[in-house]
PDB file of C-alpha atoms in Angstrom:
ATOM      1  CA  UNK M 698     -16.645  -5.296  10.030  1.00 80.00           C
ATOM      2  CA  UNK M 699     -16.013  -2.560   7.489  1.00 87.00           C
ATOM      3  CA  UNK M 700     -17.292  -2.188   3.957  1.00 92.00           C
ATOM      4  CA  UNK M 701     -16.048   0.429   1.516  1.00 95.00           C
ATOM      5  CA  UNK M 702     -18.236   1.211  -1.474  1.00 95.00           C
ATOM      6  CA  UNK M 703     -17.074   3.304  -4.423  1.00 97.00           C
ATOM      7  CA  UNK M 704     -19.384   5.079  -6.824  1.00 97.00           C
ATOM      8  CA  UNK M 705     -19.214   7.652  -9.593  1.00 97.00           C
ATOM      9  CA  UNK M 706     -17.193   5.781 -12.159  1.00 98.00           C
ATOM     10  CA  UNK M 707     -18.159   5.613 -15.787  1.00 98.00           C
ATOM     11  CA  UNK M 708     -17.262   6.764 -19.264  1.00 98.00           C
ATOM     12  CA  UNK M 709     -15.952  10.260 -19.840  1.00 98.00           C
ATOM     13  CA  UNK M 710     -14.390  12.023 -22.800  1.00 98.00           C
ATOM     14  CA  UNK M 711     -10.804  13.219 -22.618  1.00 98.00           C
ATOM     15  CA  UNK M 712     -10.690  16.620 -20.982  1.00 98.00           C
ATOM     16  CA  UNK M 713     -13.818  15.938 -18.987  1.00 98.00           C
ATOM     17  CA  UNK M 714     -14.383  15.392 -15.296  1.00 98.00           C
ATOM     18  CA  UNK M 715     -15.672  12.775 -12.894  1.00 98.00           C
ATOM     19  CA  UNK M 716     -16.237  12.769  -9.164  1.00 98.00           C
ATOM     20  CA  UNK M 717     -15.804   9.542  -7.245  1.00 98.00           C
ATOM     21  CA  UNK M 718     -17.293   8.843  -3.844  1.00 98.00           C
ATOM     22  CA  UNK M 719     -16.269   6.298  -1.240  1.00 96.00           C
ATOM     23  CA  UNK M 720     -18.505   5.611   1.723  1.00 93.00           C
ATOM     24  CA  UNK M 721     -17.724   3.248   4.563  1.00 89.00           C
ATOM     25  CA  UNK M 722     -20.262   1.400   6.633  1.00 85.00           C
ATOM     26  CA  UNK M 723     -20.584  -1.461   9.054  1.00 77.00           C
ATOM     27  CA  UNK M 724     -18.055  -0.381  11.668  1.00 67.00           C
ATOM     28  CA  UNK M 725     -17.756   2.050  14.549  1.00 60.00           C
ATOM     29  CA  UNK M 726     -13.973   2.154  14.283  1.00 66.00           C
ATOM     30  CA  UNK M 727     -12.342   5.401  13.223  1.00 82.00           C
ATOM     31  CA  UNK M 728      -9.987   5.692  10.279  1.00 90.00           C
ATOM     32  CA  UNK M 729      -6.577   7.314  10.371  1.00 92.00           C
ATOM     33  CA  UNK M 730      -6.617   7.915   6.651  1.00 94.00           C
ATOM     34  CA  UNK M 731      -8.498   7.193   3.462  1.00 95.00           C
ATOM     35  CA  UNK M 732      -7.354   7.263  -0.104  1.00 96.00           C
ATOM     36  CA  UNK M 733      -7.710   6.261  -3.703  1.00 98.00           C
ATOM     37  CA  UNK M 734      -5.685   3.813  -5.746  1.00 98.00           C
ATOM     38  CA  UNK M 735      -6.099   2.716  -9.316  1.00 98.00           C
ATOM     39  CA  UNK M 736      -5.155  -0.277 -11.402  1.00 98.00           C
ATOM     40  CA  UNK M 737      -5.238  -0.787 -15.139  1.00 96.00           C
ATOM     41  CA  UNK M 738      -5.136  -4.262 -16.719  1.00 90.00           C
ATOM     42  CA  UNK M 739      -1.619  -5.615 -16.719  1.00 93.00           C
ATOM     43  CA  UNK M 740      -0.345  -2.859 -14.459  1.00 96.00           C
ATOM     44  CA  UNK M 741       0.383  -2.566 -10.762  1.00 97.00           C
ATOM     45  CA  UNK M 742      -2.000  -0.833  -8.446  1.00 97.00           C
ATOM     46  CA  UNK M 743      -0.807   2.691  -7.775  1.00 96.00           C
ATOM     47  CA  UNK M 744      -1.593   5.463  -5.363  1.00 96.00           C
ATOM     48  CA  UNK M 745      -3.763   8.291  -6.657  1.00 97.00           C
ATOM     49  CA  UNK M 746      -4.272  10.376  -3.528  1.00 97.00           C
ATOM     50  CA  UNK M 747      -4.780  10.050   0.204  1.00 96.00           C
ATOM     51  CA  UNK M 748      -5.978  12.188   3.088  1.00 95.00           C
ATOM     52  CA  UNK M 749      -5.429  11.757   6.821  1.00 93.00           C
ATOM     53  CA  UNK M 750      -7.390  12.737   9.908  1.00 89.00           C
ATOM     54  CA  UNK M 751      -5.775  16.154  10.002  1.00 89.00           C
ATOM     55  CA  UNK M 752      -6.789  16.902   6.439  1.00 91.00           C
ATOM     56  CA  UNK M 753      -3.288  16.565   5.025  1.00 94.00           C
ATOM     57  CA  UNK M 754      -3.198  15.218   1.509  1.00 96.00           C
ATOM     58  CA  UNK M 755      -0.734  13.377  -0.642  1.00 96.00           C
ATOM     59  CA  UNK M 756      -0.903  12.943  -4.415  1.00 96.00           C
ATOM     60  CA  UNK M 757       0.920  10.943  -6.984  1.00 94.00           C
ATOM     61  CA  UNK M 758       2.914  13.311  -9.176  1.00 92.00           C
ATOM     62  CA  UNK M 759       1.016  12.446 -12.336  1.00 85.00           C
ATOM     63  CA  UNK M 760      -2.305  13.345 -10.717  1.00 86.00           C
ATOM     64  CA  UNK M 761      -1.186  16.455  -8.872  1.00 84.00           C
ATOM     65  CA  UNK M 762      -2.959  19.553 -10.133  1.00 92.00           C
ATOM     66  CA  UNK M 763      -5.686  17.611 -11.921  1.00 95.00           C
ATOM     67  CA  UNK M 764      -7.181  15.520  -9.128  1.00 97.00           C
ATOM     68  CA  UNK M 765      -8.386  16.666  -5.727  1.00 97.00           C
ATOM     69  CA  UNK M 766      -9.150  14.472  -2.744  1.00 97.00           C
ATOM     70  CA  UNK M 767     -11.524  15.659  -0.052  1.00 96.00           C
ATOM     71  CA  UNK M 768     -13.941  14.322   2.483  1.00 90.00           C
ATOM     72  CA  UNK M 769     -14.754  13.801   6.101  1.00 85.00           C
ATOM     73  CA  UNK M 770     -12.897  10.861   7.555  1.00 83.00           C
ATOM     74  CA  UNK M 771     -14.909  11.201  10.756  1.00 82.00           C
ATOM     75  CA  UNK M 772     -17.985  10.428   8.675  1.00 85.00           C
ATOM     76  CA  UNK M 773     -16.129   7.705   6.776  1.00 89.00           C
ATOM     77  CA  UNK M 774     -16.540   9.426   3.446  1.00 92.00           C
ATOM     78  CA  UNK M 775     -13.994  10.526   0.877  1.00 96.00           C
ATOM     79  CA  UNK M 776     -14.231  12.005  -2.618  1.00 97.00           C
ATOM     80  CA  UNK M 777     -11.985  12.261  -5.618  1.00 98.00           C
ATOM     81  CA  UNK M 778     -12.582  15.071  -8.083  1.00 98.00           C
ATOM     82  CA  UNK M 779     -10.892  14.288 -11.381  1.00 98.00           C
ATOM     83  CA  UNK M 780     -10.475  17.059 -13.935  1.00 97.00           C
ATOM     84  CA  UNK M 781      -8.752  17.288 -17.301  1.00 96.00           C
ATOM     85  CA  UNK M 782      -8.940  13.552 -17.607  1.00 96.00           C
ATOM     86  CA  UNK M 783      -6.775  11.671 -20.057  1.00 95.00           C
ATOM     87  CA  UNK M 784      -7.070   8.213 -21.632  1.00 96.00           C
ATOM     88  CA  UNK M 785      -4.162   7.172 -19.418  1.00 95.00           C
ATOM     89  CA  UNK M 786      -6.459   7.656 -16.426  1.00 96.00           C
ATOM     90  CA  UNK M 787      -8.535   4.664 -17.518  1.00 97.00           C
ATOM     91  CA  UNK M 788      -8.464   2.150 -14.675  1.00 98.00           C
ATOM     92  CA  UNK M 789     -10.399   0.603 -11.852  1.00 98.00           C
ATOM     93  CA  UNK M 790     -10.308   3.021  -8.948  1.00 98.00           C
ATOM     94  CA  UNK M 791     -10.259   1.569  -5.451  1.00 98.00           C
ATOM     95  CA  UNK M 792     -11.024   3.190  -2.134  1.00 97.00           C
ATOM     96  CA  UNK M 793      -8.669   2.392   0.721  1.00 96.00           C
ATOM     97  CA  UNK M 794      -8.825   3.083   4.432  1.00 95.00           C
ATOM     98  CA  UNK M 795      -6.721   2.348   7.494  1.00 93.00           C
ATOM     99  CA  UNK M 796      -8.269   1.943  10.906  1.00 89.00           C
ATOM    100  CA  UNK M 797      -6.657   3.552  13.924  1.00 85.00           C
ATOM    101  CA  UNK M 798      -5.366   0.140  14.988  1.00 86.00           C
ATOM    102  CA  UNK M 799      -3.762  -0.421  11.597  1.00 85.00           C
ATOM    103  CA  UNK M 800      -6.129  -2.693   9.707  1.00 90.00           C
ATOM    104  CA  UNK M 801      -6.462  -1.959   6.001  1.00 93.00           C
ATOM    105  CA  UNK M 802      -9.692  -2.081   4.035  1.00 94.00           C
ATOM    106  CA  UNK M 803     -10.397  -2.003   0.321  1.00 96.00           C
ATOM    107  CA  UNK M 804     -13.462  -1.395  -1.766  1.00 97.00           C
ATOM    108  CA  UNK M 805     -14.328  -3.498  -4.794  1.00 97.00           C
ATOM    109  CA  UNK M 806     -13.523  -0.683  -7.186  1.00 97.00           C
ATOM    110  CA  UNK M 807     -15.306   1.445  -9.741  1.00 98.00           C
ATOM    111  CA  UNK M 808     -14.339   1.479 -13.407  1.00 98.00           C
ATOM    112  CA  UNK M 809     -13.338   4.749 -15.027  1.00 98.00           C
ATOM    113  CA  UNK M 810     -12.942   4.834 -18.796  1.00 98.00           C
ATOM    114  CA  UNK M 811     -11.643   7.901 -20.606  1.00 98.00           C
ATOM    115  CA  UNK M 812     -12.201   8.000 -24.340  1.00 98.00           C
ATOM    116  CA  UNK M 813     -10.123   9.893 -26.875  1.00 94.00           C
TER     117      UNK M 813
END
């Protein structure tokens, strides 16, 4: 069984930065990709960024240039560096991973609040 645990969320002032960490444990299975999603109250969950085994990344347009995803999927760890944060970035951020056989896993989320 797989567990994904996010950390690094908190309160930050607009224009500031946060770095989120996702670490997986409890499984020997390899992941094809890992990524970050976010969801604000009353809104749909949306993709923030993802990275695959080859290191290729994909970003939502609104986050491109401000956020950077990195990590070592082989070590079941992924990071999200968030710069120039805006109040609109306020949301619960969730870690996501797909196993090589296709199963999807989700963390419980970490809250990020950006003040004006």
